[in-house]
Amino acid sequence: MNTNVEIDLVDEILKLKKQKNAVILAHYYQMGEIQDIADFIGDSLQLAQAAQKTNADIILFAGVHFMAETAKILNPDKKVIIPDMNAGCSLADSCPVDKFSEFIQQHPDAVVISYINCTAEVKALSDIICTSSNAVKIVESIPKYKPIIFAPDKNLGRYIIKKTGRDMILWNGVCEVHEKFSLQKILQLKTQHPDALLIAHPECEEDVLNYADFIGSTSALLNYVKTSDAQKFIVATETGILHQMQKYCPDKTFIPAPPNNTCACNECPYMKLNTLEKIYTALKEEQPEIIMSNELIEKSKKSLLRMLELSK
Ligand code: 13P
Ligand code: SF4
């Protein structure tokens, strides 16, 4: 940050938030220090619901672009800002709208269910949106005789097929963080910690999910560790969630599941672009701002509202 005087960032952020009637919504994958200043922390569904309810004039979204875009679709009259415009998502990137449009045209009878991790343009082509916490319910809401296209996450799609018994046409997308967990290293960890349970996000690859003691969205994983009698967990999702797990369960042990090489690949590089400094600057300057045409907002809103209606 380009300032000569040392300032207390947390203090300044809290002041700006009050002054501007702004709310900070943060995903569980944010750095702990960001989660600690947020007004609301949640998974993708909870954050969309919080965005739908807020009375604030400004929404600062500490997450990635598709999440801030979702907040804007639900609040066209509010200013939605994001700390770093480059905070994208490999899943959203894996599903370009022109290719997806061609794919849909090949299956004209199919109902299109898209995971919320996609662009507004893809949402506009979808019949209904889902998140990892309501995907089973959303898929089961579609009449059995209807074919379903599920995009963009093939791992989540495959998991939902297993859970519901519905045959779905899957788009071939993956999350670059969740696809990198190494089953071999997880099993080695299990031998060192035989009392540890493996808990995993459904974006993980099938081989990891097959060994998991519990599978769920970030909020479901958090609830599970809070209520489980077990004392030790190997956590196969982005490491940001460990902050809340440790806060709620200070006496339990959480071990991040290892990726398949020596990189820090169990950290989402997009989520981790956000910093307290960038949040401070974004609140002060009220940018970078999410700008969308009214036409795109209207077109992408339908599938999103349908999900929110079904998730009440
Ligand atoms: P949830 O927030 O639904 O658990 O999804 C995790 C994720 O990958 C967000 O990008
Ligand atoms: Fe996208 Fe994966 Fe990062 Fe979530 S963790 S924002 S799905 S790249």
GROMACS .gro file of C-alpha atoms and ligand atoms in nm:
model
  330
    1MET     CA    1   0.000   0.000   0.000
    2ASN     CA    2   0.130   0.344  -0.089
    3THR     CA    3   0.106   0.532   0.238
    4ASN     CA    4   0.375   0.691   0.450
    5VAL     CA    5   0.204   0.656   0.782
    6GLU     CA    6   0.157   0.323   0.955
    7ILE     CA    7  -0.215   0.268   0.986
    8ASP     CA    8  -0.412   0.005   1.169
    9LEU     CA    9  -0.575  -0.165   0.874
   10VAL     CA   10  -0.838  -0.348   1.074
   11ASP     CA   11  -0.937  -0.027   1.252
   12GLU     CA   12  -0.955   0.169   0.926
   13ILE     CA   13  -1.158  -0.102   0.753
   14LEU     CA   14  -1.408  -0.109   1.038
   15LYS     CA   15  -1.435   0.274   1.029
   16LEU     CA   16  -1.488   0.282   0.652
   17LYS     CA   17  -1.744   0.005   0.673
   18LYS     CA   18  -1.949   0.206   0.924
   19GLN     CA   19  -1.905   0.538   0.742
   20LYS     CA   20  -2.019   0.394   0.409
   21ASN     CA   21  -2.280   0.148   0.536
   22ALA     CA   22  -2.083  -0.135   0.377
   23VAL     CA   23  -2.099  -0.504   0.455
   24ILE     CA   24  -1.811  -0.751   0.417
   25LEU     CA   25  -1.911  -1.099   0.303
   26ALA     CA   26  -1.629  -1.355   0.315
   27HIS     CA   27  -1.596  -1.712   0.194
   28TYR     CA   28  -1.445  -1.979   0.421
   29TYR     CA   29  -1.145  -1.998   0.186
   30GLN     CA   30  -1.031  -1.645   0.271
   31MET     CA   31  -0.727  -1.588   0.491
   32GLY     CA   32  -0.807  -1.604   0.863
   33GLU     CA   33  -0.744  -1.231   0.916
   34ILE     CA   34  -1.005  -1.151   0.649
   35GLN     CA   35  -1.259  -1.393   0.796
   36ASP     CA   36  -1.206  -1.218   1.131
   37ILE     CA   37  -1.318  -0.876   1.004
   38ALA     CA   38  -1.611  -1.003   0.796
   39ASP     CA   39  -1.974  -0.935   0.887
   40PHE     CA   40  -2.070  -1.270   0.747
   41ILE     CA   41  -1.865  -1.583   0.666
   42GLY     CA   42  -2.019  -1.869   0.474
   43ASP     CA   43  -2.019  -2.116   0.189
   44SER     CA   44  -2.136  -2.019  -0.159
   45LEU     CA   45  -2.505  -2.073  -0.084
   46GLN     CA   46  -2.500  -1.894   0.251
   47LEU     CA   47  -2.317  -1.600   0.094
   48ALA     CA   48  -2.571  -1.571  -0.188
   49GLN     CA   49  -2.849  -1.579   0.072
   50ALA     CA   50  -2.672  -1.314   0.281
   51ALA     CA   51  -2.628  -1.095  -0.029
   52GLN     CA   52  -2.999  -1.130  -0.101
   53LYS     CA   53  -3.092  -1.007   0.249
   54THR     CA   54  -2.845  -0.724   0.312
   55ASN     CA   55  -2.955  -0.363   0.373
   56ALA     CA   56  -2.604  -0.225   0.319
   57ASP     CA   57  -2.534   0.027   0.041
   58ILE     CA   58  -2.204  -0.134  -0.050
   59ILE     CA   59  -2.119  -0.505  -0.056
   60LEU     CA   60  -1.750  -0.586  -0.035
   61PHE     CA   61  -1.714  -0.946  -0.147
   62ALA     CA   62  -1.407  -1.117  -0.005
   63GLY     CA   63  -1.419  -1.418  -0.232
   64VAL     CA   64  -1.382  -1.467  -0.605
   65HIS     CA   65  -1.535  -1.293  -0.906
   66PHE     CA   66  -1.832  -1.525  -0.970
   67MET     CA   67  -1.940  -1.477  -0.607
   68ALA     CA   68  -1.928  -1.097  -0.631
   69GLU     CA   69  -2.110  -1.118  -0.963
   70THR     CA   70  -2.381  -1.328  -0.795
   71ALA     CA   71  -2.418  -1.060  -0.527
   72LYS     CA   72  -2.454  -0.795  -0.800
   73ILE     CA   73  -2.718  -0.998  -0.988
   74LEU     CA   74  -2.918  -1.014  -0.665
   75ASN     CA   75  -2.857  -0.643  -0.587
   76PRO     CA   76  -2.848  -0.449  -0.915
   77ASP     CA   77  -2.896  -0.116  -0.730
   78LYS     CA   78  -2.615  -0.168  -0.481
   79LYS     CA   79  -2.246  -0.113  -0.534
   80VAL     CA   80  -2.059  -0.445  -0.524
   81ILE     CA   81  -1.683  -0.428  -0.490
   82ILE     CA   82  -1.416  -0.695  -0.486
   83PRO     CA   83  -1.063  -0.653  -0.343
   84ASP     CA   84  -0.891  -0.794  -0.654
   85MET     CA   85  -1.056  -0.816  -0.996
   86ASN     CA   86  -0.815  -1.099  -1.089
   87ALA     CA   87  -0.967  -1.332  -0.831
   88GLY     CA   88  -1.118  -1.575  -1.080
   89CYS     CA   89  -1.195  -1.947  -1.058
   90SER     CA   90  -1.062  -2.238  -1.264
   91LEU     CA   91  -1.408  -2.396  -1.272
   92ALA     CA   92  -1.571  -2.082  -1.411
   93ASP     CA   93  -1.283  -2.051  -1.661
   94SER     CA   94  -1.331  -2.413  -1.772
   95CYS     CA   95  -1.675  -2.330  -1.911
   96PRO     CA   96  -1.659  -2.056  -2.178
   97VAL     CA   97  -2.006  -1.939  -2.275
   98ASP     CA   98  -1.970  -2.000  -2.654
   99LYS     CA   99  -1.857  -2.363  -2.607
  100PHE     CA  100  -2.123  -2.418  -2.342
  101SER     CA  101  -2.392  -2.280  -2.573
  102GLU     CA  102  -2.289  -2.531  -2.844
  103PHE     CA  103  -2.293  -2.813  -2.585
  104ILE     CA  104  -2.646  -2.724  -2.475
  105GLN     CA  105  -2.765  -2.717  -2.836
  106GLN     CA  106  -2.652  -3.079  -2.873
  107HIS     CA  107  -2.897  -3.177  -2.596
  108PRO     CA  108  -3.203  -2.962  -2.665
  109ASP     CA  109  -3.435  -3.156  -2.428
  110ALA     CA  110  -3.206  -3.136  -2.127
  111VAL     CA  111  -3.263  -2.923  -1.819
  112VAL     CA  112  -2.944  -2.723  -1.757
  113ILE     CA  113  -2.818  -2.722  -1.398
  114SER     CA  114  -2.506  -2.514  -1.340
  115TYR     CA  115  -2.292  -2.505  -1.032
  116ILE     CA  116  -2.274  -2.148  -0.898
  117ASN     CA  117  -1.898  -2.148  -0.985
  118CYS     CA  118  -1.963  -2.018  -1.337
  119THR     CA  119  -1.991  -1.683  -1.513
  120ALA     CA  120  -2.311  -1.477  -1.532
  121GLU     CA  121  -2.324  -1.558  -1.905
  122VAL     CA  122  -2.334  -1.931  -1.825
  123LYS     CA  123  -2.594  -1.868  -1.553
  124ALA     CA  124  -2.802  -1.691  -1.818
  125LEU     CA  125  -2.801  -2.011  -2.029
  126SER     CA  126  -2.894  -2.229  -1.730
  127ASP     CA  127  -3.236  -2.332  -1.604
  128ILE     CA  128  -3.131  -2.357  -1.243
  129ILE     CA  129  -2.817  -2.301  -1.035
  130CYS     CA  130  -2.692  -2.517  -0.750
  131THR     CA  131  -2.412  -2.509  -0.495
  132SER     CA  132  -2.232  -2.798  -0.329
  133SER     CA  133  -2.470  -2.777  -0.032
  134ASN     CA  134  -2.798  -2.802  -0.225
  135ALA     CA  135  -2.700  -2.990  -0.545
  136VAL     CA  136  -2.878  -3.313  -0.444
  137LYS     CA  137  -3.199  -3.126  -0.367
  138ILE     CA  138  -3.184  -2.925  -0.690
  139VAL     CA  139  -3.123  -3.236  -0.904
  140GLU     CA  140  -3.403  -3.422  -0.728
  141SER     CA  141  -3.641  -3.133  -0.801
  142ILE     CA  142  -3.622  -3.213  -1.174
  143PRO     CA  143  -3.881  -3.465  -1.299
  144LYS     CA  144  -3.725  -3.810  -1.347
  145TYR     CA  145  -3.807  -3.832  -1.719
  146LYS     CA  146  -3.608  -3.512  -1.798
  147PRO     CA  147  -3.244  -3.543  -1.911
  148ILE     CA  148  -3.007  -3.315  -1.717
  149ILE     CA  149  -2.693  -3.130  -1.820
  150PHE     CA  150  -2.470  -3.062  -1.518
  151ALA     CA  151  -2.186  -2.808  -1.549
  152PRO     CA  152  -1.908  -2.717  -1.499
  153ASP     CA  153  -1.769  -2.946  -1.224
  154LYS     CA  154  -1.750  -3.310  -1.336
  155ASN     CA  155  -1.636  -3.431  -0.991
  156LEU     CA  156  -1.934  -3.277  -0.814
  157GLY     CA  157  -2.154  -3.400  -1.102
  158ARG     CA  158  -2.029  -3.758  -1.066
  159TYR     CA  159  -2.080  -3.746  -0.691
  160ILE     CA  160  -2.440  -3.622  -0.736
  161ILE     CA  161  -2.508  -3.898  -0.991
  162LYS     CA  162  -2.398  -4.152  -0.727
  163LYS     CA  163  -2.612  -3.989  -0.456
  164THR     CA  164  -2.930  -3.946  -0.660
  165GLY     CA  165  -2.907  -4.230  -0.914
  166ARG     CA  166  -2.983  -3.974  -1.187
  167ASP     CA  167  -2.790  -4.008  -1.509
  168MET     CA  168  -2.657  -3.663  -1.601
  169ILE     CA  169  -2.464  -3.526  -1.898
  170LEU     CA  170  -2.149  -3.377  -1.746
  171TRP     CA  171  -1.942  -3.082  -1.861
  172ASN     CA  172  -1.571  -3.164  -1.831
  173GLY     CA  173  -1.457  -2.900  -1.577
  174VAL     CA  174  -1.255  -2.930  -1.257
  175CYS     CA  175  -1.138  -2.713  -0.971
  176GLU     CA  176  -0.759  -2.684  -0.988
  177VAL     CA  177  -0.733  -2.697  -0.608
  178HIS     CA  178  -0.956  -2.997  -0.537
  179GLU     CA  179  -0.825  -3.210  -0.825
  180LYS     CA  180  -0.472  -3.199  -0.684
  181PHE     CA  181  -0.517  -3.390  -0.360
  182SER     CA  182  -0.305  -3.703  -0.356
  183LEU     CA  183  -0.486  -4.016  -0.243
  184GLN     CA  184  -0.151  -4.188  -0.192
  185LYS     CA  185  -0.030  -3.917   0.048
  186ILE     CA  186  -0.367  -3.907   0.224
  187LEU     CA  187  -0.345  -4.283   0.285
  188GLN     CA  188   0.010  -4.244   0.418
  189LEU     CA  189  -0.124  -3.977   0.657
  190LYS     CA  190  -0.401  -4.214   0.762
  191THR     CA  191  -0.142  -4.475   0.865
  192GLN     CA  192   0.037  -4.214   1.076
  193HIS     CA  193  -0.295  -4.096   1.226
  194PRO     CA  194  -0.521  -4.404   1.230
  195ASP     CA  195  -0.774  -4.221   1.452
  196ALA     CA  196  -0.819  -3.936   1.201
  197LEU     CA  197  -1.132  -3.916   0.984
  198LEU     CA  198  -1.099  -3.807   0.623
  199ILE     CA  199  -1.350  -3.534   0.534
  200ALA     CA  200  -1.372  -3.405   0.177
  201HIS     CA  201  -1.542  -3.149  -0.044
  202PRO     CA  202  -1.735  -3.303  -0.338
  203GLU     CA  203  -1.516  -3.110  -0.584
  204CYS     CA  204  -1.240  -3.365  -0.501
  205GLU     CA  205  -1.160  -3.648  -0.741
  206GLU     CA  206  -1.357  -3.972  -0.715
  207ASP     CA  207  -1.064  -4.176  -0.571
  208VAL     CA  208  -1.036  -3.937  -0.274
  209LEU     CA  209  -1.416  -3.925  -0.223
  210ASN     CA  210  -1.427  -4.307  -0.218
  211TYR     CA  211  -1.210  -4.307   0.094
  212ALA     CA  212  -1.382  -4.015   0.270
  213ASP     CA  213  -1.563  -4.069   0.599
  214PHE     CA  214  -1.774  -3.762   0.528
  215ILE     CA  215  -1.835  -3.556   0.212
  216GLY     CA  216  -1.990  -3.211   0.215
  217SER     CA  217  -1.978  -2.842   0.125
  218THR     CA  218  -1.753  -2.617   0.333
  219SER     CA  219  -2.036  -2.538   0.578
  220ALA     CA  220  -2.131  -2.907   0.600
  221LEU     CA  221  -1.767  -2.999   0.676
  222LEU     CA  222  -1.757  -2.734   0.947
  223ASN     CA  223  -2.080  -2.860   1.105
  224TYR     CA  224  -1.953  -3.216   1.087
  225VAL     CA  225  -1.633  -3.148   1.282
  226LYS     CA  226  -1.829  -2.948   1.542
  227THR     CA  227  -2.067  -3.235   1.614
  228SER     CA  228  -1.843  -3.538   1.556
  229ASP     CA  229  -1.699  -3.733   1.852
  230ALA     CA  230  -1.373  -3.774   1.661
  231GLN     CA  231  -1.076  -3.563   1.771
  232LYS     CA  232  -0.869  -3.563   1.453
  233PHE     CA  233  -0.954  -3.487   1.089
  234ILE     CA  234  -0.771  -3.489   0.757
  235VAL     CA  235  -0.939  -3.208   0.564
  236ALA     CA  236  -0.955  -3.241   0.184
  237THR     CA  237  -1.060  -2.894   0.080
  238GLU     CA  238  -0.903  -2.548   0.061
  239THR     CA  239  -0.707  -2.476   0.380
  240GLY     CA  240  -0.898  -2.152   0.463
  241ILE     CA  241  -1.175  -2.356   0.627
  242LEU     CA  242  -0.930  -2.474   0.894
  243HIS     CA  243  -0.945  -2.125   1.050
  244GLN     CA  244  -1.311  -2.166   1.152
  245MET     CA  245  -1.266  -2.535   1.241
  246GLN     CA  246  -0.985  -2.449   1.479
  247LYS     CA  247  -1.185  -2.156   1.623
  248TYR     CA  248  -1.494  -2.366   1.695
  249CYS     CA  249  -1.302  -2.676   1.805
  250PRO     CA  250  -0.975  -2.558   1.966
  251ASP     CA  251  -0.913  -2.900   2.122
  252LYS     CA  252  -0.945  -3.098   1.799
  253THR     CA  253  -0.669  -3.153   1.542
  254PHE     CA  254  -0.709  -3.063   1.176
  255ILE     CA  255  -0.457  -3.181   0.918
  256PRO     CA  256  -0.475  -3.028   0.568
  257ALA     CA  257  -0.488  -3.305   0.305
  258PRO     CA  258  -0.166  -3.295   0.099
  259PRO     CA  259  -0.158  -3.213  -0.272
  260ASN     CA  260   0.017  -3.442  -0.522
  261ASN     CA  261   0.343  -3.244  -0.529
  262THR     CA  262   0.529  -3.003  -0.307
  263CYS     CA  263   0.330  -2.694  -0.411
  264ALA     CA  264   0.082  -2.515  -0.185
  265CYS     CA  265  -0.192  -2.634  -0.421
  266ASN     CA  266  -0.442  -2.690  -0.141
  267GLU     CA  267  -0.464  -2.310  -0.126
  268CYS     CA  268  -0.680  -2.146  -0.392
  269PRO     CA  269  -0.453  -1.894  -0.567
  270TYR     CA  270  -0.755  -1.679  -0.658
  271MET     CA  271  -0.910  -1.670  -0.311
  272LYS     CA  272  -0.569  -1.590  -0.167
  273LEU     CA  273  -0.524  -1.282  -0.389
  274ASN     CA  274  -0.738  -1.090  -0.139
  275THR     CA  275  -0.555  -0.914   0.143
  276LEU     CA  276  -0.648  -0.672   0.420
  277GLU     CA  277  -0.461  -0.398   0.231
  278LYS     CA  278  -0.668  -0.455  -0.082
  279ILE     CA  279  -0.989  -0.459   0.122
  280TYR     CA  280  -0.895  -0.126   0.280
  281THR     CA  281  -0.818   0.033  -0.059
  282ALA     CA  282  -1.131  -0.112  -0.219
  283LEU     CA  283  -1.351   0.028   0.057
  284LYS     CA  284  -1.180   0.366   0.045
  285GLU     CA  285  -1.196   0.403  -0.332
  286GLU     CA  286  -1.516   0.199  -0.379
  287GLN     CA  287  -1.354  -0.003  -0.653
  288PRO     CA  288  -1.285  -0.234  -0.834
  289GLU     CA  289  -1.658  -0.246  -0.887
  290ILE     CA  290  -1.860  -0.524  -1.049
  291ILE     CA  291  -2.032  -0.367  -1.350
  292MET     CA  292  -2.289  -0.565  -1.546
  293SER     CA  293  -2.547  -0.474  -1.811
  294ASN     CA  294  -2.911  -0.479  -1.703
  295GLU     CA  295  -2.975  -0.733  -1.976
  296LEU     CA  296  -2.719  -0.979  -1.836
  297ILE     CA  297  -2.845  -0.923  -1.482
  298GLU     CA  298  -3.202  -0.998  -1.587
  299LYS     CA  299  -3.104  -1.305  -1.791
  300SER     CA  300  -2.882  -1.458  -1.522
  301LYS     CA  301  -3.117  -1.380  -1.233
  302LYS     CA  302  -3.386  -1.634  -1.322
  303SER     CA  303  -3.178  -1.949  -1.267
  304LEU     CA  304  -3.028  -1.806  -0.949
  305LEU     CA  305  -3.366  -1.708  -0.798
  306ARG     CA  306  -3.502  -2.052  -0.881
  307MET     CA  307  -3.222  -2.205  -0.670
  308LEU     CA  308  -3.274  -1.961  -0.383
  309GLU     CA  309  -3.647  -2.029  -0.383
  310LEU     CA  310  -3.582  -2.406  -0.362
  311SER     CA  311  -3.324  -2.357  -0.083
  312LYS     CA  312  -3.548  -2.176   0.169
  31313P     P1  313  -1.885  -2.420  -0.124
  31313P     O1  314  -1.871  -2.280  -0.079
  31313P     O2  315  -2.022  -2.445  -0.180
  31313P     O3  316  -1.848  -2.521  -0.022
  31313P     O4  317  -1.786  -2.440  -0.250
  31313P     C1  318  -1.651  -2.431  -0.237
  31313P     C2  319  -1.583  -2.359  -0.348
  31313P     O5  320  -1.505  -2.412  -0.420
  31313P     C3  321  -1.607  -2.221  -0.363
  31313P     O6  322  -1.536  -2.176  -0.469
  314SF4    FE1  323  -1.268  -2.196  -0.799
  314SF4    FE2  324  -1.154  -2.409  -0.688
  314SF4    FE3  325  -1.078  -2.168  -0.611
  314SF4    FE4  326  -1.322  -2.260  -0.544
  314SF4     S1  327  -1.126  -2.340  -0.477
  314SF4     S2  328  -1.272  -2.057  -0.625
  314SF4     S3  329  -1.371  -2.381  -0.725
  314SF4     S4  330  -1.053  -2.254  -0.816
   0.00000   0.00000   0.00000
